[in-house]
């Protein structure tokens, strides 16, 4: 080794020892007489002093060093003089007096400061990702990620899971996105598809008798890059045989609780994780991925206003819609402008308008609609909403899906404004009993709401023939801080049921056989009942790290436009390569 010690590990106990360090110059100061270098390696930073009188050779080299030069320093650890210790630095009690300094490699002036985490334009960070990764924040995040994955591996290995790799060059494995395709040179005109998840392969591993499988799996989905997504991402993919829904949820909850408590300091608010049905999640939060860090639940007042003199309310209820609201504590003093802002947000989510009522400190009411209501109607609303003086009540009258979307949007916005969405707090929940299908109006067919292989609830099986929209799936979603962070299900393991689902989603029998014939066939060779789940590693680590997006916990992420700015990918290729692949580029 070119070094005997790590910079960040030196303490008062090392005083007097002669050591060799190697690392990067974090910062340097030349005081004319003495030169000070902060030397950094992965473990941390230590101060190196060079003295022209004591070691002229070392000093001459040290004086040439600039930020990010790579140095080797031989020297002696000494206690810092009184008054010069730095309690903010783990190594702040000591310094290293240089005896010999060698420049292992000089460095150009970096395009941004590496020595601190001051904000830098993200495009620049991604272009020089190797420098960005040198910074403390990214070092911390990637080391955290390593610990999380290690925890997961140990946890599962201790419970008899076997880690098995599955191919990247495979066949379409749909999870609702477009496939990435890889042309085959050997088979002209044919393509591999990169797996959107190892879903089929893990099910086949259950057919193969492994009983408990996991993999830290890379998944590829060619989606429009809305929101916080990456074209390739990592999930903990796992599958178990001879289990029911409860078994998978219990195992995943123990694992996730363990990871959170072991790998970060953030407060885990709700233990055990609350379990909500899909219908309950929509009713209480307007969303199937509720942010459980705060309350502000949706309240139905339809019955109170059905007969009221406010036409928008009464007509909506009469027409089968609903009137629901939320209570924003302490927002009763909002100005017209602030309320207009919320109204615009409501309109963006699909509402025609926003009805509001502010309860003053003395109980007096300011409102966009109260003048159309009788006194007792107003009192009943205040009571139902549990409004206190100083609160703002917001109401939406529309069809249920619109009310859900709008109030969910308002709830999240107000939660943000009121500081209730604290990244230091983690609140997880399970959402279960999803509908098995969603109606696709454009294509006039059913889409699987999870994926094609999710089993219906046993008691809902007959509904596949009579009322597919009412059938619930044996699916479960893991939600953390309002973000879907993993999902899984008990799978279909009988060929007839699988064929029935293919039929409902409009997969012609011949196409189904061509795409998934291997699954259907496997189901005829003794398939155990099985199920699994796949929590997203990127998202999980993002929450543990308290980061706002997954790019901060991925070493080499792509931009929202699916580009790698460092290497410049994607990029054109040589004409010969295309020729070998039998591919022609067609200019639009
Ligand atoms: N394959 C699913 C997904 O990627 C997870 C699962 O059902 O286990 O979302």
Coordinates of N, CA and C in Angstrom, one line a residue, residues 164-390:
X164 N -29.9 -15.2 -7.0 CA -29.7 -15.8 -8.3 C -29.8 -14.7 -9.3
X165 N -28.9 -14.6 -10.3 CA -28.9 -13.6 -11.3 C -29.8 -14.1 -12.5
X166 N -30.4 -13.2 -13.1 CA -31.2 -13.5 -14.3 C -30.8 -12.7 -15.5
X167 N -31.1 -13.1 -16.7 CA -30.5 -12.4 -17.8 C -31.0 -11.0 -18.1
X168 N -30.1 -10.2 -18.7 CA -30.5 -8.8 -19.1 C -31.0 -8.9 -20.5
X169 N -30.3 -9.7 -21.3 CA -30.8 -9.9 -22.7 C -31.9 -10.9 -22.6
X170 N -33.2 -10.5 -22.8 CA -34.3 -11.4 -22.6 C -35.4 -11.1 -23.6
X171 N -36.6 -11.4 -23.1 CA -37.7 -11.2 -24.0 C -38.7 -10.2 -23.2
X172 N -39.6 -9.6 -23.9 CA -40.4 -8.6 -23.2 C -41.0 -9.1 -21.9
X173 N -40.8 -8.3 -20.9 CA -41.3 -8.6 -19.5 C -42.1 -7.3 -19.1
X174 N -43.3 -7.2 -19.5 CA -44.0 -5.9 -19.4 C -44.3 -5.6 -17.9
X175 N -44.1 -4.3 -17.6 CA -44.5 -3.7 -16.3 C -45.2 -2.4 -16.6
X176 N -45.7 -2.3 -17.8 CA -46.5 -1.1 -18.1 C -45.7 0.0 -18.8
X177 N -44.4 -0.3 -19.2 CA -43.6 0.7 -19.9 C -43.3 0.2 -21.3
X178 N -42.5 1.0 -22.0 CA -42.0 0.5 -23.3 C -40.7 -0.3 -23.1
X179 N -40.4 -1.2 -23.9 CA -39.2 -2.0 -23.8 C -38.0 -1.3 -24.4
X180 N -36.9 -1.5 -23.8 CA -35.6 -1.2 -24.5 C -35.3 -2.5 -25.3
X181 N -35.0 -2.3 -26.6 CA -34.7 -3.4 -27.5 C -33.2 -3.4 -27.9
X182 N -32.7 -4.7 -28.0 CA -31.3 -4.8 -28.5 C -31.3 -5.7 -29.7
X183 N -30.9 -5.2 -30.8 CA -30.9 -5.9 -32.1 C -29.9 -7.1 -32.0
X184 N -30.3 -8.2 -32.6 CA -29.4 -9.4 -32.6 C -28.6 -9.4 -33.9
X185 N -27.3 -9.5 -33.8 CA -26.5 -9.6 -35.0 C -26.6 -11.0 -35.6
X186 N -26.7 -12.0 -34.7 CA -26.7 -13.4 -35.2 C -28.1 -13.8 -35.8
X187 N -29.1 -13.1 -35.3 CA -30.4 -13.4 -35.8 C -31.0 -12.1 -36.5
X188 N -30.7 -11.9 -37.8 CA -31.1 -10.7 -38.4 C -32.5 -10.4 -38.2
X189 N -32.8 -9.1 -37.9 CA -34.2 -8.7 -37.8 C -34.9 -9.1 -36.5
X190 N -34.1 -9.7 -35.6 CA -34.7 -10.1 -34.3 C -34.1 -9.3 -33.2
X191 N -34.8 -9.2 -32.1 CA -34.4 -8.4 -31.0 C -34.5 -9.1 -29.6
X192 N -33.6 -8.7 -28.7 CA -33.9 -9.0 -27.3 C -34.6 -7.8 -26.7
X193 N -35.3 -8.1 -25.6 CA -35.8 -6.9 -24.9 C -35.1 -7.0 -23.5
X194 N -34.8 -5.8 -23.0 CA -34.2 -5.7 -21.7 C -35.4 -5.9 -20.7
X195 N -35.2 -6.6 -19.6 CA -36.3 -6.8 -18.7 C -36.8 -5.5 -18.0
X196 N -38.1 -5.3 -18.0 CA -38.6 -4.2 -17.2 C -38.6 -4.6 -15.7
X197 N -38.5 -5.9 -15.5 CA -38.2 -6.4 -14.2 C -38.0 -7.9 -14.4
X198 N -37.4 -8.6 -13.4 CA -37.2 -10.1 -13.7 C -38.5 -10.9 -13.4
X199 N -39.6 -10.3 -13.5 CA -40.9 -10.9 -13.0 C -41.0 -12.4 -13.5
X200 N -41.0 -12.6 -14.8 CA -41.2 -13.9 -15.3 C -40.1 -14.9 -14.8
X201 N -38.9 -14.4 -14.8 CA -37.8 -15.3 -14.5 C -37.9 -15.7 -13.0
X202 N -38.3 -14.8 -12.2 CA -38.4 -15.2 -10.7 C -39.5 -16.2 -10.5
X203 N -40.6 -16.0 -11.3 CA -41.7 -17.0 -11.2 C -41.2 -18.3 -11.7
X204 N -40.4 -18.3 -12.7 CA -39.9 -19.6 -13.3 C -38.9 -20.2 -12.3
X205 N -38.2 -19.4 -11.5 CA -37.4 -20.0 -10.4 C -38.2 -20.6 -9.4
X206 N -39.4 -20.2 -9.2 CA -40.3 -20.9 -8.2 C -40.8 -22.2 -8.8
X207 N -41.1 -22.2 -10.1 CA -41.4 -23.4 -10.8 C -40.2 -24.4 -10.6
X208 N -39.0 -23.8 -10.7 CA -37.8 -24.6 -10.6 C -37.5 -25.1 -9.2
X209 N -38.3 -24.7 -8.2 CA -38.1 -25.3 -6.9 C -37.2 -24.6 -6.0
X210 N -36.8 -23.3 -6.3 CA -35.9 -22.6 -5.3 C -36.6 -22.1 -4.1
X211 N -37.9 -22.0 -4.1 CA -38.7 -21.6 -3.0 C -38.5 -20.2 -2.4
X212 N -37.2 -19.7 -2.3 CA -37.0 -18.4 -1.8 C -35.8 -17.8 -2.6
X213 N -36.1 -16.8 -3.4 CA -35.1 -16.2 -4.3 C -35.1 -14.7 -4.1
X214 N -33.9 -14.1 -4.2 CA -33.8 -12.7 -4.3 C -32.7 -12.3 -5.3
X215 N -32.7 -11.0 -5.7 CA -31.7 -10.5 -6.5 C -31.7 -9.0 -6.4
X216 N -30.6 -8.3 -6.4 CA -30.5 -6.9 -6.5 C -30.5 -6.6 -8.0
X217 N -31.7 -6.4 -8.5 CA -31.9 -6.5 -10.0 C -32.0 -5.1 -10.7
X218 N -31.3 -5.0 -11.8 CA -31.4 -3.8 -12.6 C -32.6 -4.0 -13.5
X219 N -33.4 -3.0 -13.6 CA -34.6 -3.0 -14.5 C -34.6 -1.9 -15.5
X220 N -35.2 -2.1 -16.6 CA -35.1 -1.1 -17.7 C -36.5 -0.8 -18.2
X221 N -36.8 0.5 -18.2 CA -38.1 0.9 -18.7 C -38.0 2.1 -19.5
X222 N -38.4 2.1 -20.7 CA -38.3 3.2 -21.6 C -39.6 4.1 -21.4
X223 N -39.6 4.9 -20.4 CA -40.8 5.7 -20.1 C -40.5 7.2 -20.4
X224 N -41.5 7.9 -20.7 CA -41.3 9.4 -20.7 C -40.8 9.8 -19.4
X225 N -39.8 10.6 -19.3 CA -39.1 10.8 -18.1 C -39.8 11.9 -17.2
X226 N -41.1 11.6 -17.0 CA -41.8 12.5 -16.0 C -41.4 12.1 -14.6
X227 N -41.4 13.0 -13.8 CA -41.2 12.7 -12.4 C -39.8 12.2 -12.1
X228 N -39.6 11.5 -11.0 CA -38.3 11.1 -10.6 C -38.1 9.7 -11.0
X229 N -37.7 9.5 -12.3 CA -37.5 8.2 -12.8 C -36.2 8.1 -13.5
X230 N -35.7 6.9 -13.7 CA -34.5 6.6 -14.4 C -34.8 5.5 -15.4
X231 N -34.2 5.6 -16.6 CA -34.4 4.5 -17.6 C -34.0 3.1 -17.1
X232 N -32.9 3.1 -16.3 CA -32.6 1.9 -15.6 C -32.5 2.2 -14.1
X233 N -33.0 1.3 -13.3 CA -33.0 1.5 -11.9 C -32.9 0.1 -11.2
X234 N -32.7 0.1 -9.9 CA -32.4 -1.1 -9.2 C -33.6 -1.4 -8.2
X235 N -33.9 -2.7 -8.2 CA -34.9 -3.1 -7.2 C -34.4 -4.3 -6.5
X236 N -34.9 -4.5 -5.2 CA -34.7 -5.8 -4.6 C -35.9 -6.6 -5.0
X237 N -35.5 -7.6 -5.9 CA -36.5 -8.5 -6.4 C -36.6 -9.7 -5.6
X238 N -37.7 -10.1 -5.1 CA -37.8 -11.3 -4.3 C -39.1 -12.1 -4.6
X239 N -39.0 -13.4 -4.4 CA -40.1 -14.3 -4.7 C -40.1 -15.5 -3.7
X240 N -41.2 -15.9 -3.3 CA -41.3 -17.0 -2.3 C -42.4 -18.0 -2.7
X241 N -42.2 -19.2 -2.5 CA -43.2 -20.3 -2.8 C -43.9 -20.6 -1.5
X242 N -45.1 -21.2 -1.7 CA -46.0 -21.7 -0.7 C -46.3 -20.6 0.4
X243 N -46.6 -19.4 -0.1 CA -46.9 -18.3 0.8 C -48.3 -17.7 0.4
X244 N -48.8 -16.9 1.4 CA -50.0 -16.1 1.1 C -49.5 -14.6 1.3
X245 N -50.4 -13.8 1.0 CA -50.1 -12.3 1.0 C -49.5 -11.9 2.3
X246 N -50.1 -12.4 3.4 CA -49.6 -12.0 4.7 C -48.1 -12.3 4.9
X247 N -47.7 -13.5 4.4 CA -46.3 -13.9 4.6 C -45.3 -13.0 3.9
X248 N -45.7 -12.6 2.7 CA -44.8 -11.7 2.0 C -44.7 -10.3 2.6
X249 N -45.9 -9.8 3.0 CA -45.9 -8.5 3.7 C -45.1 -8.5 5.0
X250 N -45.3 -9.6 5.7 CA -44.6 -9.7 7.0 C -43.1 -9.7 6.8
X251 N -42.6 -10.5 5.9 CA -41.2 -10.6 5.6 C -40.7 -9.2 5.2
X252 N -41.4 -8.6 4.2 CA -40.9 -7.3 3.7 C -40.9 -6.3 4.7
X253 N -41.9 -6.3 5.6 CA -42.0 -5.2 6.6 C -40.9 -5.4 7.6
X254 N -40.6 -6.6 8.0 CA -39.4 -6.8 8.9 C -38.2 -6.4 8.3
X255 N -38.0 -6.7 7.0 CA -36.8 -6.2 6.3 C -36.7 -4.7 6.2
X256 N -37.8 -4.1 5.8 CA -37.8 -2.6 5.6 C -37.6 -1.9 6.9
X257 N -38.3 -2.4 7.9 CA -38.1 -1.8 9.3 C -36.7 -1.9 9.7
X258 N -36.1 -3.1 9.5 CA -34.7 -3.3 9.9 C -33.8 -2.4 9.2
X259 N -33.9 -2.3 7.9 CA -33.0 -1.4 7.1 C -33.1 0.0 7.6
X260 N -34.3 0.5 7.8 CA -34.5 1.9 8.1 C -33.9 2.1 9.5
X261 N -34.1 1.2 10.4 CA -33.6 1.5 11.8 C -32.1 1.2 11.9
X262 N -31.6 0.3 11.0 CA -30.2 0.1 11.1 C -29.3 1.1 10.3
X263 N -29.8 1.6 9.2 CA -29.0 2.3 8.3 C -29.2 3.8 8.4
X264 N -30.2 4.3 9.1 CA -30.3 5.8 9.2 C -30.8 6.2 10.5
X265 N -30.7 7.5 10.8 CA -31.1 8.1 12.0 C -32.5 8.7 12.0
X266 N -33.1 8.6 10.8 CA -34.5 9.2 10.7 C -35.5 8.5 11.5
X267 N -36.5 9.3 11.9 CA -37.5 8.7 12.8 C -38.5 7.9 12.0
X268 N -38.8 6.7 12.3 CA -39.8 5.9 11.7 C -41.1 6.0 12.4
X269 N -42.0 6.8 11.8 CA -43.1 7.3 12.6 C -44.1 6.2 13.0
X270 N -44.5 5.3 12.0 CA -45.6 4.4 12.2 C -45.1 3.0 12.2
X271 N -45.3 2.3 13.4 CA -44.9 0.9 13.5 C -45.9 0.2 14.3
X272 N -46.4 -1.0 13.8 CA -46.2 -1.5 12.4 C -46.8 -0.6 11.4
X273 N -46.4 -0.8 10.1 CA -46.9 0.0 9.0 C -48.4 -0.1 9.0
X274 N -49.1 1.0 8.9 CA -50.6 0.9 8.8 C -50.9 0.2 7.4
X275 N -52.0 -0.5 7.4 CA -52.5 -1.2 6.2 C -53.8 -0.6 5.8
X276 N -53.8 -0.1 4.6 CA -55.0 0.6 4.1 C -55.5 -0.2 2.8
X277 N -56.8 -0.3 2.7 CA -57.3 -0.8 1.4 C -57.2 0.3 0.4
X278 N -57.2 0.0 -0.9 CA -57.2 1.0 -1.9 C -58.3 1.9 -1.7
X279 N -59.5 1.4 -1.5 CA -60.7 2.2 -1.3 C -60.6 3.2 -0.1
X280 N -60.0 2.7 1.0 CA -59.8 3.5 2.1 C -58.8 4.6 1.9
X281 N -57.7 4.3 1.2 CA -56.7 5.2 0.9 C -57.3 6.4 0.1
X282 N -58.1 6.1 -0.9 CA -58.7 7.1 -1.7 C -59.7 7.9 -0.9
X283 N -60.4 7.2 0.0 CA -61.4 8.0 0.8 C -60.8 8.9 1.8
X284 N -59.7 8.4 2.4 CA -59.1 9.2 3.5 C -58.1 10.2 3.0
X285 N -57.4 9.9 1.9 CA -56.3 10.7 1.4 C -56.4 11.2 0.0
X286 N -57.4 10.6 -0.7 CA -57.5 11.0 -2.1 C -56.4 10.4 -3.0
X287 N -55.6 9.5 -2.5 CA -54.5 8.9 -3.2 C -54.3 7.5 -2.8
X288 N -53.8 6.7 -3.8 CA -53.4 5.3 -3.4 C -51.9 5.2 -2.9
X289 N -51.3 6.4 -2.8 CA -50.0 6.4 -2.2 C -49.9 7.6 -1.2
X290 N -50.7 7.4 -0.1 CA -50.8 8.6 0.8 C -49.5 8.9 1.6
X291 N -49.3 10.2 1.7 CA -48.2 10.6 2.6 C -48.7 10.6 4.0
X292 N -48.2 9.6 4.8 CA -48.7 9.4 6.1 C -48.0 10.2 7.2
X293 N -47.1 11.1 6.8 CA -46.4 11.9 7.8 C -47.3 12.8 8.5
X294 N -48.5 13.1 7.9 CA -49.4 14.0 8.6 C -50.9 13.6 8.3
X295 N -51.8 14.2 9.1 CA -53.2 13.9 9.0 C -53.9 14.6 7.8
X296 N -54.6 15.7 8.2 CA -55.3 16.5 7.2 C -56.1 15.6 6.3
X297 N -56.9 14.7 6.9 CA -57.6 13.7 6.0 C -58.9 14.3 5.4
X298 N -59.3 13.7 4.3 CA -60.4 14.2 3.5 C -61.7 13.9 4.3
X299 N -62.6 14.9 4.4 CA -63.9 14.7 5.1 C -65.1 14.9 4.1
X300 N -66.0 14.0 4.2 CA -67.2 14.0 3.3 C -68.3 14.8 3.9
X301 N -68.7 15.9 3.2 CA -69.9 16.7 3.8 C -71.1 16.6 2.8
X302 N -71.0 15.6 1.9 CA -72.1 15.6 0.9 C -73.5 15.6 1.5
X303 N -73.6 14.8 2.6 CA -75.0 14.6 3.2 C -75.4 16.0 3.8
X304 N -74.5 16.8 4.3 CA -74.8 18.0 5.0 C -75.3 19.1 4.0
X305 N -74.8 19.0 2.7 CA -75.1 20.1 1.8 C -76.0 19.7 0.6
X306 N -76.5 18.4 0.7 CA -77.3 17.9 -0.4 C -78.5 18.8 -0.7
X307 N -79.1 19.3 0.4 CA -80.3 20.0 0.2 C -80.1 21.5 0.4
X308 N -78.8 21.9 0.4 CA -78.5 23.3 0.7 C -78.9 24.3 -0.4
X309 N -78.9 25.6 -0.2 CA -79.2 26.6 -1.2 C -78.0 26.9 -2.1
X310 N -76.9 26.2 -1.8 CA -75.7 26.5 -2.7 C -75.7 25.4 -3.8
X311 N -76.2 25.9 -5.0 CA -76.5 25.1 -6.1 C -75.3 24.2 -6.5
X312 N -74.1 24.7 -6.5 CA -72.9 23.9 -6.9 C -72.8 22.6 -6.1
X313 N -73.1 22.8 -4.8 CA -73.0 21.6 -3.9 C -74.2 20.7 -4.1
X314 N -75.4 21.3 -4.0 CA -76.6 20.4 -4.1 C -76.7 19.7 -5.4
X315 N -76.4 20.4 -6.5 CA -76.5 19.8 -7.8 C -75.5 18.7 -8.0
X316 N -74.3 18.9 -7.5 CA -73.2 17.9 -7.6 C -73.7 16.6 -6.9
X317 N -74.2 16.8 -5.7 CA -74.6 15.6 -5.0 C -75.8 14.9 -5.7
X318 N -76.7 15.7 -6.2 CA -77.8 15.1 -6.9 C -77.4 14.3 -8.1
X319 N -76.3 14.8 -8.8 CA -75.8 14.2 -10.0 C -74.9 13.0 -9.7
X320 N -74.8 12.6 -8.4 CA -74.0 11.4 -8.1 C -72.5 11.7 -7.7
X321 N -72.2 13.0 -7.7 CA -70.9 13.4 -7.2 C -70.8 13.6 -5.7
X322 N -69.8 14.2 -5.3 CA -69.7 14.4 -3.8 C -69.0 15.7 -3.5
X323 N -69.2 16.1 -2.2 CA -68.5 17.3 -1.7 C -67.7 16.9 -0.5
X324 N -66.4 17.0 -0.7 CA -65.5 16.7 0.4 C -64.5 17.9 0.6
X325 N -63.9 17.8 1.8 CA -63.0 19.0 2.1 C -61.9 18.6 3.0
X326 N -61.0 19.5 3.2 CA -59.9 19.3 4.1 C -59.8 20.5 5.0
X327 N -59.2 20.4 6.1 CA -59.0 21.4 7.1 C -57.5 21.8 7.2
X328 N -57.2 23.1 6.9 CA -55.8 23.5 6.9 C -55.6 24.3 8.2
X329 N -55.0 23.7 9.2 CA -54.9 24.3 10.5 C -54.1 25.6 10.5
X330 N -54.6 26.6 11.1 CA -53.9 27.9 11.2 C -53.8 28.7 9.9
X331 N -54.5 28.3 8.8 CA -54.5 29.0 7.6 C -55.7 29.9 7.4
X332 N -56.4 30.1 8.5 CA -57.7 30.9 8.4 C -57.4 32.4 8.0
X333 N -56.2 32.8 8.2 CA -55.9 34.2 7.9 C -55.4 34.4 6.4
X334 N -55.5 33.3 5.6 CA -55.0 33.4 4.3 C -55.7 34.6 3.5
X335 N -54.9 35.3 2.7 CA -55.5 36.4 2.0 C -56.2 35.9 0.8
X336 N -57.0 36.8 0.1 CA -57.6 36.4 -1.1 C -56.6 35.8 -2.1
X337 N -55.5 36.5 -2.2 CA -54.4 36.1 -3.2 C -54.0 34.7 -2.9
X338 N -53.7 34.4 -1.6 CA -53.3 33.0 -1.2 C -54.3 32.0 -1.6
X339 N -55.6 32.4 -1.3 CA -56.7 31.4 -1.7 C -56.8 31.3 -3.2
X340 N -56.6 32.4 -3.9 CA -56.6 32.3 -5.4 C -55.5 31.3 -5.9
X341 N -54.4 31.3 -5.2 CA -53.3 30.4 -5.6 C -53.8 29.0 -5.4
X342 N -54.4 28.7 -4.3 CA -54.9 27.3 -4.1 C -56.0 27.0 -5.1
X343 N -56.8 27.9 -5.5 CA -57.8 27.7 -6.4 C -57.2 27.3 -7.8
X344 N -56.1 28.0 -8.1 CA -55.5 27.7 -9.4 C -54.9 26.3 -9.4
X345 N -54.3 25.9 -8.2 CA -53.8 24.5 -8.1 C -55.0 23.5 -8.3
X346 N -56.1 23.8 -7.6 CA -57.3 22.9 -7.7 C -57.7 22.8 -9.2
X347 N -57.7 23.9 -9.9 CA -58.1 23.9 -11.3 C -57.2 23.1 -12.1
X348 N -55.9 23.2 -11.8 CA -54.9 22.4 -12.6 C -55.2 20.9 -12.4
X349 N -55.6 20.5 -11.2 CA -55.9 19.1 -10.9 C -57.3 18.7 -11.5
X350 N -58.0 19.7 -12.0 CA -59.3 19.3 -12.7 C -60.6 19.8 -12.1
X351 N -60.5 20.6 -11.0 CA -61.7 21.2 -10.3 C -62.1 22.4 -11.2
X352 N -63.5 22.6 -11.1 CA -64.0 23.8 -11.7 C -63.6 25.0 -10.8
X353 N -63.7 24.8 -9.5 CA -63.4 25.9 -8.6 C -63.2 25.3 -7.2
X354 N -62.9 26.2 -6.3 CA -62.6 25.8 -4.9 C -63.5 26.6 -4.0
X355 N -64.3 25.9 -3.1 CA -65.1 26.6 -2.2 C -64.3 26.6 -0.8
X356 N -64.4 27.7 -0.2 CA -63.6 27.8 1.1 C -64.3 28.5 2.2
X357 N -63.9 28.2 3.4 CA -64.5 28.8 4.6 C -63.3 29.0 5.6
X358 N -63.1 30.3 6.0 CA -62.1 30.6 7.0 C -62.8 30.9 8.3
X359 N -62.3 30.2 9.4 CA -62.9 30.5 10.7 C -62.0 31.4 11.4
X360 N -62.5 32.6 11.8 CA -61.7 33.6 12.4 C -61.4 33.2 13.9
X361 N -60.4 34.0 14.4 CA -60.0 33.7 15.8 C -61.2 33.8 16.8
X362 N -62.2 34.7 16.4 CA -63.4 34.8 17.3 C -64.5 33.9 16.9
X363 N -64.2 33.0 15.9 CA -65.3 32.1 15.5 C -66.1 32.6 14.3
X364 N -65.8 33.9 13.9 CA -66.5 34.5 12.8 C -66.1 33.8 11.5
X365 N -67.0 33.8 10.5 CA -66.8 33.0 9.3 C -66.7 33.9 8.1
X366 N -65.6 33.7 7.3 CA -65.4 34.3 6.0 C -65.5 33.2 5.0
X367 N -66.2 33.3 3.9 CA -66.4 32.2 3.1 C -66.9 32.5 1.7
X368 N -66.5 31.7 0.7 CA -67.0 31.9 -0.7 C -68.4 31.5 -0.9
X369 N -69.0 30.7 0.1 CA -70.3 30.1 -0.1 C -71.2 30.2 1.1
X370 N -70.7 30.6 2.2 CA -71.6 30.5 3.4 C -72.9 31.3 3.3
X371 N -72.8 32.4 2.5 CA -74.0 33.2 2.4 C -75.2 32.4 1.8
X372 N -74.9 31.3 1.1 CA -76.0 30.5 0.5 C -76.5 29.5 1.5
X373 N -75.9 29.4 2.7 CA -76.3 28.3 3.6 C -77.0 28.9 4.8
X374 N -77.8 28.0 5.4 CA -78.4 28.4 6.7 C -77.4 28.2 7.8
X375 N -77.7 29.0 8.9 CA -76.7 29.0 10.0 C -76.4 27.6 10.6
X376 N -77.5 26.8 10.6 CA -77.2 25.4 11.2 C -76.4 24.6 10.2
X377 N -76.6 24.8 8.9 CA -75.7 24.1 8.0 C -74.2 24.4 8.1
X378 N -74.0 25.7 8.3 CA -72.6 26.2 8.5 C -72.1 25.5 9.8
X379 N -72.9 25.5 10.9 CA -72.4 25.0 12.1 C -72.2 23.5 12.0
X380 N -73.0 22.8 11.2 CA -72.8 21.3 11.0 C -71.5 21.1 10.3
X381 N -71.2 21.9 9.3 CA -70.0 21.7 8.5 C -68.8 21.9 9.4
X382 N -68.8 23.0 10.2 CA -67.7 23.3 11.1 C -67.5 22.1 12.1
X383 N -68.6 21.6 12.5 CA -68.5 20.5 13.5 C -67.9 19.2 12.8
X384 N -68.4 18.9 11.6 CA -68.0 17.7 10.9 C -66.5 17.8 10.6
X385 N -66.1 19.0 10.2 CA -64.7 19.3 9.8 C -63.7 19.4 11.1
X386 N -64.4 19.4 12.2 CA -63.6 19.6 13.5 C -62.8 20.9 13.4
X387 N -63.4 21.9 12.8 CA -62.6 23.2 12.6 C -62.5 24.0 13.9
X388 N -61.3 24.5 14.1 CA -61.0 25.4 15.3 C -60.8 26.8 14.8
X389 N -61.0 27.8 15.7 CA -60.7 29.1 15.2 C -59.3 29.2 14.6
X390 N -59.2 30.0 13.5 CA -57.9 30.1 12.8 C -57.7 29.1 11.7

